[in-house]
XYZ file of C-alpha atoms in Angstrom:
379
model
C -0.012 -0.220 -0.158
C 1.169 3.282 -0.572
C 1.658 5.232 3.246
C 3.004 8.453 4.309
C 4.948 8.684 8.072
C 4.123 11.441 9.992
C 7.011 12.710 12.550
C 6.669 14.949 15.371
C 10.135 14.598 17.103
C 11.286 16.156 20.686
C 14.169 15.685 23.025
C 13.077 12.825 24.510
C 10.689 10.898 22.333
C 9.885 10.622 18.577
C 5.339 10.191 17.943
C 4.837 8.772 14.517
C 1.890 8.176 12.614
C 1.442 6.040 9.265
C -1.266 7.102 6.659
C -2.769 4.517 4.222
C -3.552 6.618 0.953
C -6.496 5.440 -1.045
C -6.827 5.869 -5.037
C -9.064 8.882 -4.151
C -5.990 10.623 -2.075
C -8.057 10.373 1.223
C -5.842 9.073 4.291
C -6.458 6.366 7.001
C -4.360 6.349 9.484
C -2.967 2.532 9.997
C -0.396 3.122 13.024
C 0.165 5.578 15.877
C 3.092 5.044 17.912
C 5.866 6.618 19.547
C 9.605 6.074 21.084
C 9.891 7.598 24.047
C 12.250 7.360 27.438
C 15.269 8.541 24.707
C 18.540 8.201 26.344
C 16.953 6.718 29.488
C 14.535 4.152 29.546
C 13.712 3.646 25.563
C 10.131 2.154 25.055
C 8.515 1.816 21.798
C 5.135 1.409 21.794
C 2.158 1.564 19.128
C -1.188 0.866 18.192
C -3.402 0.362 14.757
C -5.809 1.673 13.651
C -8.926 0.073 15.593
C -6.960 1.050 18.521
C -5.097 -3.059 19.010
C -1.695 -2.674 20.955
C 1.080 -3.808 17.629
C 4.272 -3.324 19.534
C 5.172 -2.493 23.461
C 8.800 -3.015 23.611
C 11.881 -1.916 25.825
C 15.468 -1.189 24.641
C 19.149 -0.958 26.530
C 19.612 2.518 27.334
C 22.532 2.774 25.219
C 21.083 1.637 22.277
C 18.907 4.717 21.655
C 20.855 7.153 23.155
C 19.775 9.891 20.565
C 16.781 10.823 18.504
C 17.992 9.668 15.053
C 18.290 6.025 16.942
C 14.685 6.275 17.926
C 13.572 6.915 14.529
C 15.540 3.966 13.306
C 13.860 2.220 15.802
C 10.997 2.852 14.512
C 11.761 2.718 11.198
C 13.183 -0.720 11.228
C 10.014 -1.829 13.076
C 7.898 -0.528 10.247
C 9.684 -2.057 7.582
C 10.504 -5.313 9.063
C 7.482 -6.327 10.553
C 4.692 -4.707 8.958
C 6.460 -4.343 5.823
C 5.296 -0.872 5.721
C 8.112 1.657 3.446
C 6.592 5.157 3.201
C 6.757 7.045 -0.265
C 6.968 10.445 1.543
C 7.164 11.428 5.249
C 5.825 14.794 7.063
C 7.658 16.355 9.423
C 6.250 18.961 12.227
C 8.664 21.700 12.293
C 7.881 24.539 15.034
C 9.603 27.616 13.642
C 9.606 28.683 9.758
C 10.675 32.054 10.509
C 9.798 34.723 7.839
C 10.707 32.245 5.217
C 7.825 29.511 4.977
C 4.399 30.300 5.282
C 3.219 26.871 3.976
C 4.420 23.325 3.986
C 7.659 22.854 1.714
C 9.040 19.934 0.552
C 12.616 19.838 2.287
C 16.004 19.664 0.620
C 19.665 20.453 1.551
C 18.873 24.095 1.487
C 15.714 24.244 3.344
C 17.604 21.993 6.146
C 20.358 24.663 6.379
C 17.784 27.472 6.289
C 15.563 25.991 9.418
C 18.708 25.675 11.328
C 19.284 29.311 11.523
C 16.016 29.343 13.653
C 17.487 26.990 16.288
C 18.078 29.889 18.893
C 14.302 31.171 18.284
C 13.019 27.841 19.335
C 15.882 25.951 21.158
C 13.260 23.225 23.157
C 12.152 22.264 19.453
C 13.950 23.571 16.568
C 16.847 21.380 16.852
C 14.963 17.890 17.635
C 12.407 18.659 14.849
C 15.465 18.644 12.213
C 17.124 15.386 13.978
C 14.987 13.115 12.033
C 15.251 15.214 8.804
C 18.691 15.238 8.772
C 19.099 11.646 9.028
C 16.324 11.044 6.264
C 18.397 13.096 4.142
C 21.693 11.128 4.960
C 19.908 7.617 4.885
C 17.331 7.860 1.971
C 18.087 10.950 0.022
C 15.713 10.396 -2.713
C 12.731 10.480 -0.289
C 10.502 13.091 -0.195
C 10.173 14.761 2.654
C 7.897 17.660 3.753
C 7.834 20.419 6.583
C 4.800 21.846 7.930
C 5.195 24.747 10.062
C 3.726 25.909 13.722
C 4.266 29.298 12.732
C 2.656 29.245 9.313
C -1.149 29.644 10.648
C -0.188 33.082 12.023
C 1.158 34.372 8.690
C -2.097 35.949 7.961
C -1.430 38.566 10.610
C -1.943 41.993 9.772
C 1.292 44.298 10.289
C -0.166 45.704 13.827
C -0.332 42.411 15.245
C 3.099 41.467 13.410
C 5.728 44.363 14.264
C 7.212 45.246 17.913
C 7.319 48.808 18.412
C 11.507 48.538 17.799
C 13.616 50.140 14.841
C 11.763 48.573 12.037
C 15.297 47.241 9.957
C 14.477 44.658 12.510
C 11.521 43.479 10.985
C 13.026 42.823 7.898
C 15.694 40.725 9.626
C 12.831 38.512 10.624
C 12.631 40.094 14.003
C 8.317 39.878 14.713
C 5.384 38.213 16.694
C 5.463 34.646 14.948
C 2.887 33.095 17.241
C 3.177 29.201 17.359
C 0.937 25.964 17.849
C -0.356 26.919 14.297
C -0.777 23.098 13.279
C -3.343 22.848 16.391
C -5.165 25.611 15.721
C -5.165 24.940 11.707
C -7.097 21.891 12.605
C -9.644 23.453 15.086
C -10.035 25.813 12.313
C -11.188 22.964 9.888
C -12.784 21.093 12.779
C -14.981 23.721 13.748
C -17.508 23.638 10.511
C -18.372 20.390 11.648
C -18.597 20.742 15.041
C -20.266 23.907 15.822
C -21.151 25.336 12.284
C -22.932 28.382 13.537
C -19.900 29.852 15.389
C -16.903 28.284 12.708
C -16.498 31.511 10.799
C -17.533 34.153 13.838
C -15.359 35.463 16.593
C -13.476 32.277 18.252
C -10.723 32.553 20.662
C -9.121 29.063 20.862
C -6.373 28.144 24.176
C -4.250 25.702 23.687
C -3.348 24.721 27.155
C -0.535 22.199 27.720
C 3.205 22.341 29.141
C 3.498 24.533 26.219
C 0.305 26.722 26.009
C -0.914 29.924 23.819
C -4.004 31.095 23.083
C -4.969 32.231 19.499
C -7.662 34.407 18.338
C -9.586 33.580 15.212
C -12.252 34.908 12.841
C -13.657 33.613 9.791
C -11.218 30.612 10.527
C -8.153 32.767 10.187
C -5.468 33.744 12.690
C -5.648 37.271 13.677
C -3.850 37.686 16.757
C -1.570 35.158 19.225
C -0.345 35.280 22.534
C 3.221 33.985 21.267
C 5.226 36.253 19.414
C 9.296 35.935 18.271
C 9.775 32.571 20.425
C 7.679 30.427 22.045
C 8.633 31.783 25.618
C 6.247 34.761 25.118
C 2.169 34.583 26.001
C 0.690 32.416 28.854
C 2.733 30.626 31.870
C 3.531 27.447 30.663
C 5.522 24.378 32.466
C 8.933 25.462 32.125
C 8.520 29.045 30.508
C 7.376 32.063 32.089
C 4.895 33.904 29.264
C 4.982 37.276 28.999
C 7.857 38.631 30.812
C 9.303 42.763 31.065
C 12.492 42.811 28.770
C 13.909 44.473 31.798
C 14.060 41.369 33.938
C 16.223 39.674 31.353
C 18.457 42.839 31.382
C 18.586 42.659 35.348
C 19.584 39.088 35.436
C 22.475 39.762 32.983
C 23.726 43.109 34.110
C 22.773 42.613 37.944
C 23.240 39.445 38.492
C 25.596 38.415 36.351
C 23.977 35.334 34.717
C 25.628 34.407 31.334
C 23.525 34.601 28.199
C 23.448 30.591 28.009
C 22.086 30.388 31.729
C 19.439 32.960 31.252
C 18.248 30.666 28.631
C 18.225 27.768 30.877
C 16.365 29.550 32.829
C 13.696 30.933 30.516
C 12.997 27.814 28.726
C 13.903 24.758 31.182
C 13.356 26.506 35.008
C 10.583 29.057 34.874
C 6.613 28.724 34.401
C 4.505 26.880 36.472
C 7.907 24.698 37.673
C 9.849 27.918 38.384
C 6.764 29.753 40.346
C 5.757 26.555 42.746
C 9.048 24.937 43.212
C 6.882 21.735 42.853
C 6.750 20.801 39.483
C 6.054 21.385 36.135
C 3.153 18.545 35.941
C -0.169 20.239 36.431
C -1.336 16.911 38.102
C 1.564 16.964 40.801
C 0.472 20.613 41.282
C -3.270 19.955 41.755
C -2.250 16.981 44.175
C 0.056 19.325 46.091
C -0.836 21.166 49.219
C 1.723 23.190 48.798
C 0.646 27.133 48.968
C 2.771 27.970 45.831
C 1.521 25.154 44.027
C -2.259 26.791 44.168
C -1.114 30.039 43.235
C 1.119 28.599 40.218
C -2.236 27.277 39.120
C -4.237 30.580 39.735
C -1.495 32.679 38.040
C -1.734 29.987 34.462
C -5.763 30.886 34.770
C -5.421 33.952 35.740
C -2.925 35.255 32.636
C -5.501 32.761 30.211
C -8.097 35.378 31.525
C -5.937 38.535 31.076
C -5.314 36.782 27.565
C -8.929 36.251 26.712
C -9.813 40.069 26.850
C -6.885 41.193 24.871
C -7.729 38.590 22.365
C -11.388 39.458 22.068
C -10.409 42.859 21.498
C -8.688 42.230 18.790
C -11.399 40.332 17.617
C -13.993 43.041 18.458
C -15.925 40.634 20.577
C -16.596 37.005 21.406
C -18.859 34.284 20.176
C -17.114 31.103 21.191
C -14.211 29.901 23.197
C -12.430 26.105 22.872
C -9.879 24.326 24.520
C -7.562 22.203 23.627
C -4.111 20.442 24.207
C -2.528 18.351 26.909
C -3.879 19.967 29.617
C -7.285 19.453 29.027
C -6.539 15.804 28.535
C -5.495 15.548 32.035
C -9.022 16.388 33.166
C -7.662 18.745 35.660
C -10.684 19.985 37.343
C -9.835 22.646 39.738
C -7.450 24.571 37.481
C -10.454 24.171 34.768
C -12.151 25.574 37.681
C -10.084 28.606 38.317
C -10.115 29.082 34.423
C -14.029 29.265 34.285
C -14.094 31.541 37.218
C -11.668 33.929 35.527
C -13.358 33.571 32.378
C -17.205 34.823 34.312
C -16.913 38.126 32.606
C -17.448 36.378 29.052
C -20.142 33.921 29.934
C -22.940 36.394 28.874
C -21.689 37.286 25.893
C -19.921 33.465 24.462
C -22.250 31.395 22.644
C -20.316 28.200 22.930
C -17.664 27.128 24.972
C -15.880 23.727 23.356
C -13.433 21.793 24.703
C -11.542 19.226 22.402
C -9.537 16.311 24.251
C -7.053 14.867 21.488
C -3.619 15.266 21.197
C -1.879 18.390 20.292
C -0.942 18.337 16.865
C -3.973 18.086 15.049
C -2.638 18.081 11.353
C -1.979 14.447 11.762
C -6.021 13.693 10.964
C -6.450 13.043 14.899
C -10.346 13.222 15.115
C -11.330 14.276 19.076
C -14.901 14.778 20.609
C -15.836 18.010 21.731
C -17.522 18.130 24.995
C -19.732 21.238 26.664
C -19.080 22.658 29.811
C -20.465 26.135 31.361
C -18.513 29.006 32.736
C -18.440 29.728 35.786
C -19.239 33.169 37.588
C -16.721 34.182 39.781
């Protein structure tokens, strides 16, 4: 069968799906799996189209120490045990910079241009590029396509895109990009079937996971986003602070004497829920904790969601629906959701629909999700 392999590579896992392509060009998912625990406790697991377990296998740590090795494990299993040799591979790539506003076929030149954006997404871009580089080396004629988290937001106008800094920097690529675009694009495409009466209206989508952002959509297109030049901006996240006065960065460097590399680690790996709570970057652990700073981290997260909702509603000129999606929603975090609903009480009278999507963040792979509805509480 003709098939397409879709890859979402992270620092400690490689998620993958295989889609069969029928004669009409329609995609049918056949395999969904991942290799996680890279460099620690490597574990390959995958399910078939009906959810049946196809493989559940562990490997010695030294045999799967890096992302290319994990990709090799998945590739060999697909080839040797399922006889799947994909005719093309699609990749999630977080940052497309100013160059790419739609999917692009990857060659050596494209790969080099994408490497230039590593400093703008250091938690994601290097890992997204490793399987691309591995396949370019081992299978140079295999078609590979990059799909970008920034592309959906390229419909923004200059008011949303520019920073109030010298305009020459914009030409160099210093601008507000927005992220999680693959998730938002899926939501925009799914809403006409789920809630057709509001699909083309003024909608705020909250992508809430360890990485979190919000997007204002009108007529199914991105109008504004909470994230900007990098994936640090916006609402607080598992280990990232969200909106932060640039003066804090200057203070850390000039007054505290922190090297830029240490500041980068602080902002990308040790801030957000983890830094504020001192407990964890896992929402479930925060909810289970009686530490007052864990409670503060939850309230701070949801408070910033509400503040951002007001900003995005202003960009839309009103609000017709609010959509929750992302990994945090999947954890069924009841107290965090209650806080969030309470803060959003101001909008309850004007919002016609409140929709919660419960499947994974990588919407572009075709994963279906079931919408659930719940009322917003008054604070």
